[in-house]
Coordinates of C-alpha atoms in Angstrom, one line a residue:
X24 CA 11.6 10.2 22.3
X25 CA 8.1 11.4 23.1
X26 CA 5.3 8.9 23.7
X27 CA 2.7 11.4 22.6
X28 CA 1.8 13.0 19.3
X29 CA 2.2 16.7 18.6
X30 CA -1.5 16.9 18.8
X31 CA -1.7 15.4 22.3
X32 CA 1.1 17.7 23.5
X33 CA -0.7 20.8 22.1
X34 CA 2.5 21.6 20.2
X35 CA 2.1 24.5 17.8
X36 CA 3.4 22.3 15.0
X37 CA 0.3 20.2 15.3
X38 CA -1.3 23.1 13.4
X39 CA -0.6 22.6 9.7
X40 CA -0.7 26.4 9.1
X41 CA 2.2 26.8 11.6
X42 CA 4.2 24.3 9.6
X43 CA 3.5 26.1 6.4
X44 CA 4.5 29.4 7.9
X45 CA 7.8 27.9 9.1
X46 CA 8.5 26.5 5.7
X47 CA 7.8 29.9 4.0
X48 CA 9.7 32.1 6.4
X49 CA 13.4 32.6 7.2
X50 CA 15.7 31.1 4.4
X51 CA 12.9 31.3 1.8
X52 CA 11.3 34.7 2.8
X53 CA 14.6 36.6 2.5
X54 CA 15.7 34.9 -0.8
X55 CA 18.6 33.0 0.7
X56 CA 17.1 29.9 -0.8
X57 CA 14.8 29.7 -3.8
X58 CA 11.2 28.6 -3.2
X59 CA 10.1 25.4 -4.8
X60 CA 7.9 27.4 -7.1
X61 CA 10.9 29.4 -8.3
X62 CA 12.8 26.1 -9.0
X63 CA 9.9 24.7 -11.1
X64 CA 9.6 28.0 -13.0
X65 CA 13.3 28.0 -13.8
X66 CA 12.9 24.5 -15.4
X67 CA 9.6 25.4 -17.1
X68 CA 7.8 22.9 -14.9
X69 CA 5.3 25.3 -13.3
X70 CA 2.5 24.8 -12.8
X71 CA 2.9 21.1 -11.9
X72 CA 0.1 19.0 -13.3
X73 CA -1.0 15.4 -12.9
X74 CA -0.3 12.6 -15.3
X75 CA -2.9 9.7 -15.7
X76 CA -3.9 8.4 -12.3
X77 CA -2.1 5.2 -11.3
X78 CA -2.4 5.0 -7.5
X79 CA -5.3 5.7 -5.2
X80 CA -3.9 6.0 -1.7
X81 CA -6.4 5.9 1.2
X82 CA -5.6 6.8 4.8
X83 CA -7.8 4.7 7.1
X84 CA -6.9 6.8 10.2
X85 CA -4.1 8.4 12.2
X86 CA -4.3 5.9 15.1
X87 CA -1.1 3.8 15.5
X88 CA 0.4 1.6 18.2
X89 CA 3.7 3.5 17.7
X90 CA 4.9 7.1 18.1
X91 CA 7.9 7.3 15.7
X92 CA 10.2 10.4 15.8
X93 CA 10.1 11.0 12.1
X94 CA 6.4 10.4 11.5
X95 CA 4.9 12.9 9.0
X96 CA 1.4 11.8 9.9
X97 CA 1.9 12.6 13.6
X98 CA 0.3 9.2 14.3
X99 CA 0.0 7.5 17.6
X100 CA -2.3 5.7 20.1
X101 CA -3.8 9.1 21.1
X102 CA -5.0 9.9 17.6
X103 CA -8.7 9.1 17.3
X104 CA -9.2 10.1 13.6
X105 CA -10.6 6.9 12.0
X106 CA -12.3 6.5 8.7
X107 CA -16.0 5.6 9.0
X108 CA -17.9 2.9 7.1
X109 CA -19.8 5.6 5.3
X110 CA -16.6 7.1 4.0
X111 CA -15.3 3.7 3.1
X112 CA -18.4 3.1 1.1
X113 CA -17.7 6.3 -0.9
X114 CA -14.1 5.0 -1.4
X115 CA -15.4 1.6 -2.7
X116 CA -17.5 3.4 -5.3
X117 CA -14.5 5.4 -6.4
X118 CA -12.4 2.2 -6.6
X119 CA -14.9 0.7 -8.9
X120 CA -14.7 3.7 -11.3
X121 CA -11.0 4.6 -11.1
X122 CA -8.5 4.1 -13.8
X123 CA -5.8 3.6 -11.2
X124 CA -4.1 0.2 -11.2
X125 CA -2.9 0.4 -7.5
X126 CA -4.8 0.7 -4.3
X127 CA -2.6 1.8 -1.4
X128 CA -4.0 1.6 2.2
X129 CA -2.1 3.5 4.8
X130 CA -2.4 5.2 8.3
X131 CA -1.3 5.4 11.2
X132 CA -1.7 1.7 11.4
X133 CA -4.5 0.9 9.0
X134 CA -5.1 -2.4 10.6
X135 CA -6.3 -0.6 13.8
X136 CA -9.4 0.7 11.9
X137 CA -12.2 -1.5 13.3
X138 CA -13.6 -2.0 9.8
X139 CA -10.2 -2.7 8.2
X140 CA -10.9 -6.3 7.3
X141 CA -14.3 -5.7 5.9
X142 CA -12.9 -2.9 3.7
X143 CA -10.0 -5.1 2.4
X144 CA -12.5 -7.9 1.6
X145 CA -14.8 -5.5 -0.3
X146 CA -12.0 -3.6 -2.1
X147 CA -10.3 -6.8 -3.2
X148 CA -13.4 -7.6 -5.2
X149 CA -12.8 -4.6 -7.5
X150 CA -10.0 -6.3 -9.4
X151 CA -7.3 -3.8 -8.6
X152 CA -3.9 -5.0 -10.1
X153 CA -1.8 -4.1 -7.0
X154 CA -3.4 -4.0 -3.6
X155 CA -1.0 -2.5 -1.0
X156 CA -1.3 -2.3 2.7
X157 CA 1.4 -0.3 4.5
X158 CA 2.1 -2.0 7.8
X159 CA 4.5 -0.9 10.6
X160 CA 5.0 -4.7 11.3
X161 CA 4.7 -4.4 15.1
X162 CA 0.9 -4.2 14.9
X163 CA 1.0 -7.9 13.8
X164 CA 2.4 -8.9 17.2
X165 CA 0.8 -6.1 19.3
X166 CA -2.3 -8.1 20.2
X167 CA -3.6 -11.6 19.6
X168 CA -6.4 -10.3 17.4
X169 CA -3.8 -9.3 14.9
X170 CA -1.8 -12.5 14.9
X171 CA -3.6 -13.9 11.9
X172 CA -2.9 -10.8 9.7
X173 CA -0.3 -12.6 7.6
X174 CA -2.9 -15.3 6.7
X175 CA -5.5 -12.6 6.1
X176 CA -3.2 -10.7 3.8
X177 CA -2.3 -13.9 1.9
X178 CA -6.0 -14.8 1.4
X179 CA -6.6 -11.5 -0.3
X180 CA -3.3 -11.3 -2.2
X181 CA -2.3 -8.1 -0.4
X182 CA 1.0 -6.6 -1.3
X183 CA 2.6 -5.8 2.1
X184 CA 4.9 -2.8 2.4
X185 CA 6.5 -2.7 5.8
X186 CA 8.5 -0.1 7.7
X187 CA 11.9 -1.0 8.9
X188 CA 14.4 1.8 9.4
X189 CA 17.5 -0.4 9.6
X190 CA 18.6 -4.0 9.9
X191 CA 20.2 -3.3 13.3
X192 CA 18.4 -2.9 16.6
X193 CA 19.9 0.3 17.8
X194 CA 19.0 2.6 14.9
X195 CA 15.5 1.1 14.5
X196 CA 14.6 1.5 18.2
X197 CA 16.1 5.0 18.3
X198 CA 13.6 6.1 15.6
X199 CA 10.6 4.0 16.5
X200 CA 10.8 3.1 20.2
X201 CA 12.4 0.5 22.4
X202 CA 11.6 -3.1 21.4
X203 CA 10.4 -2.2 17.9
X204 CA 13.2 -4.0 16.1
X205 CA 12.7 -7.4 17.8
X206 CA 8.9 -7.2 17.2
X207 CA 9.5 -6.2 13.6
X208 CA 11.8 -9.2 13.0
X209 CA 9.1 -11.5 14.6
X210 CA 6.4 -10.1 12.3
X211 CA 8.6 -10.5 9.2
X212 CA 9.3 -14.1 10.1
X213 CA 5.5 -14.6 10.4
X214 CA 5.0 -13.1 7.0
X215 CA 7.8 -15.3 5.5
X216 CA 6.2 -18.4 7.1
X217 CA 3.0 -18.0 5.0
X218 CA 5.1 -17.3 1.8
X219 CA 5.6 -13.5 1.8
X220 CA 8.9 -12.5 0.2
X221 CA 9.6 -16.0 -1.0
X222 CA 10.5 -16.7 -4.6
X223 CA 7.7 -18.0 -6.7
X224 CA 5.0 -17.4 -4.0
X225 CA 3.5 -14.3 -5.8
X226 CA 3.2 -12.7 -2.3
X227 CA 5.1 -9.4 -2.3
X228 CA 6.8 -8.1 0.8
X229 CA 8.7 -4.8 0.5
X230 CA 10.5 -2.8 3.1
X231 CA 10.7 0.9 3.6
X232 CA 13.8 2.7 4.8
X233 CA 13.7 6.2 6.3
X234 CA 17.0 7.9 7.4
X235 CA 17.3 8.2 11.2
X236 CA 18.6 11.7 11.1
X237 CA 18.9 14.9 9.1
X238 CA 20.4 13.4 6.0
X239 CA 19.3 12.0 2.6
X240 CA 19.1 8.2 2.0
X241 CA 22.0 6.5 0.3
X242 CA 21.7 4.6 -3.0
X243 CA 18.5 2.5 -2.9
X244 CA 19.9 -0.5 -4.7
X245 CA 23.0 -0.7 -2.5
X246 CA 20.9 -0.4 0.6
X247 CA 18.6 -3.2 -0.6
X248 CA 21.6 -5.5 -1.1
X249 CA 22.9 -4.7 2.5
X250 CA 19.4 -5.2 4.0
X251 CA 18.9 -8.5 2.2
X252 CA 22.3 -9.8 3.2
X253 CA 22.0 -8.8 6.9
X254 CA 18.4 -9.9 7.4
X255 CA 19.1 -13.3 5.7
X256 CA 22.3 -14.0 7.6
X257 CA 21.0 -12.8 11.0
X258 CA 17.4 -13.8 10.9
X259 CA 16.8 -16.0 7.8
X260 CA 14.4 -13.3 6.5
X261 CA 13.5 -12.8 2.8
X262 CA 11.8 -9.8 1.2
X263 CA 11.4 -8.5 -2.4
X264 CA 12.4 -4.8 -2.6
X265 CA 13.6 -2.0 -0.4
X266 CA 12.1 1.6 -0.9
X267 CA 14.3 4.4 0.3
X268 CA 12.2 7.4 1.3
X269 CA 13.4 10.9 2.1
X270 CA 12.1 12.4 5.3
X271 CA 10.1 15.5 4.5
X272 CA 10.4 18.6 6.8
X273 CA 6.9 18.4 8.2
X274 CA 5.2 17.3 11.4
X275 CA 7.3 15.4 13.9
X276 CA 10.4 15.4 11.6
X277 CA 10.1 19.2 11.4
X278 CA 10.0 19.3 15.2
X279 CA 13.1 17.2 15.3
X280 CA 14.9 19.4 12.8
X281 CA 14.1 22.5 14.8
X282 CA 14.9 21.0 18.2
X283 CA 18.2 19.6 17.0
X284 CA 19.1 22.9 15.2
X285 CA 19.4 21.0 11.9
X286 CA 16.5 22.7 10.1
X287 CA 18.5 25.2 8.0
X288 CA 21.3 22.7 7.1
X289 CA 18.7 20.1 6.1
X290 CA 16.8 22.6 3.9
X291 CA 20.1 23.6 2.2
X292 CA 20.8 19.9 1.6
X293 CA 17.4 19.4 0.0
X294 CA 17.6 22.4 -2.2
X295 CA 21.2 21.8 -3.3
X296 CA 20.2 18.2 -4.2
X297 CA 17.3 19.3 -6.3
X298 CA 17.0 17.0 -9.4
X299 CA 14.9 18.3 -12.3
X300 CA 14.6 14.7 -13.6
X301 CA 12.8 13.7 -10.4
X302 CA 10.1 16.3 -11.0
X303 CA 8.8 14.3 -13.9
X304 CA 7.9 11.3 -11.7
X305 CA 7.0 12.7 -8.3
X306 CA 4.1 10.8 -6.8
X307 CA 1.7 13.8 -6.7
X308 CA 1.6 13.4 -10.5
X309 CA 0.3 9.9 -10.6
X310 CA -1.3 9.5 -7.1
X311 CA -4.4 10.8 -5.4
X312 CA -4.5 10.8 -1.6
X313 CA -7.8 10.3 0.4
X314 CA -7.9 11.3 4.0
X315 CA -9.7 9.5 6.8
X316 CA -12.6 11.9 6.5
X317 CA -12.8 11.7 2.7
X318 CA -11.0 14.8 1.5
X319 CA -8.8 14.6 -1.5
X320 CA -5.1 15.7 -1.7
X321 CA -2.3 15.6 -4.3
X322 CA -0.2 13.5 -1.9
X323 CA 0.0 12.1 1.6
X324 CA 2.2 15.0 2.6
X325 CA -0.2 17.6 1.4
X326 CA -2.9 15.8 3.3
X327 CA -1.0 16.3 6.6
X328 CA -0.6 20.0 5.7
X329 CA -4.3 20.2 4.9
X330 CA -3.6 21.4 1.4
X331 CA -6.7 20.0 -0.5
X332 CA -6.7 19.5 -4.2
X333 CA -7.1 22.6 -6.4
X334 CA -10.3 21.2 -8.0
X335 CA -14.0 21.7 -8.0
X336 CA -14.1 18.1 -6.7
X337 CA -12.6 18.0 -3.3
X338 CA -14.3 15.0 -1.5
X339 CA -14.5 11.3 -2.2
X340 CA -18.3 11.5 -1.9
X341 CA -18.6 13.3 -5.3
X342 CA -15.6 11.6 -7.0
X343 CA -15.1 12.5 -10.6
X344 CA -11.8 11.4 -11.9
X345 CA -11.9 13.4 -15.1
X346 CA -12.6 16.6 -13.2
X347 CA -9.9 15.9 -10.6
X348 CA -7.3 15.3 -13.2
X349 CA -7.8 18.7 -14.6
X350 CA -6.0 20.6 -11.9
X351 CA -2.7 22.2 -10.9
X352 CA -0.9 20.5 -8.0
X353 CA -0.5 22.4 -4.8
X354 CA 3.2 22.9 -3.8
X355 CA 5.3 24.4 -1.0
X356 CA 8.9 24.1 0.3
X357 CA 8.4 20.5 1.7
X358 CA 8.2 19.3 -1.9
X359 CA 12.0 19.6 -2.1
X360 CA 12.1 16.3 -0.2
X361 CA 10.6 14.5 -3.2
X362 CA 12.9 16.0 -5.7
X363 CA 16.3 15.7 -3.9
X364 CA 18.9 13.3 -5.3
X365 CA 17.2 10.3 -6.9
X366 CA 13.8 11.6 -5.8
X367 CA 11.4 10.1 -3.3
X368 CA 7.9 8.7 -3.3
X369 CA 5.9 6.1 -1.4
X370 CA 7.3 3.6 -3.9
X371 CA 10.9 4.7 -3.3
X372 CA 13.2 6.6 -5.7
X373 CA 11.8 8.1 -8.9
X374 CA 14.8 9.2 -10.9

C-alpha cells in the first residue's frame, strides 16, 4: 500500500472534480445503471431534504499518522490542512446555538490538531448530550505526548469511536499498514484501563468496521458479536457497540476499485442493493459537516468531493441553522454507498 496521499502523489483523483466525472461517466452516462437521482425520483424521494439537525460533525484537519488504503478523506502525514483557532471559535459559537444533540469531531486524526485539547475543553462546556471523538487508536501510542489521551477523554466524558477493520492482525494491517493491529490493541487496552467500554462506567467506546475489499459489510449485529467474542478471548478487551460502514467509491477507495478492476462490479453491487427504506435515515438528513476551513457540507463524503451545501449560508462564520435547514441535499452516484443493504452512516447501519 502507498505511504503517501493521493494529493502528495499528484494523482488525478486528488481532484474532487475528477472523481465526480468518473462517477458520472461510463455505466451511468450510457444508462446501463440508473443515477442516484433517478432512483430517488422513482421512489418520490427527490429532492432529498434534511430533517431536524441532530449531529454537527467537525473535521479538525486532514493530517493523520496513517495512510489507509480505503480512506475517503485521503488523510496522511503529508496533509497539512488543519483547522485554525479562528475557525474553531466560529464552531464554538455555532455549538452554543445549535439544536443538535451530538458533536462529532473527526479528521484525519483530530488529536493531531495542535489546538485539539483546548477545543475539546471549550466545546465540552456547551452541554452537548453526546460528544464524540473519532480516533484511529494508533495515535494514542504514536508519541508520548498522546499517551494520556484516555485520561483526557475520560475527564471530558468523550464518547470514543475507534477504527478497527477486523479482530485479526492480517486484515487490519493489510488495510491500515504494518503494525497497526498491535498498536490498536494496545490503545484499546489503555482505554479499557480507565473504564472505557466497561459496564456501568458511563464511558462509551465504540468500534468502526470497514470492509477490506470491494464488498458490502455483513450483518452489523452478527459482526459485533464476533468482534466482542474474539477481542475478549484473545486480548480481554471490552467495547460497547460496533458500527459497520460501507466504503464509498471516492478518494483512495475509488483509486483501489479502479486499480483492481473492481469499480464496475462494485457499482453494480451498490445499485442492486439499493434500499428505499435506508433513504429515510441517511446521515445527510440529520447531520451537518464542517470542513477544516469552515465550509459547510451535507455530509463528510460531500465535503471530500467539495460539494458545499445548497444554501445561502455556506460557512460556519455566518452560521444560521434555520437558513441551512431550508435546503435540498446535494447528491451524486457515491450516495448509493449509504443506501445499500441496511444502509450506512457514521453511526453504522440506518435501516
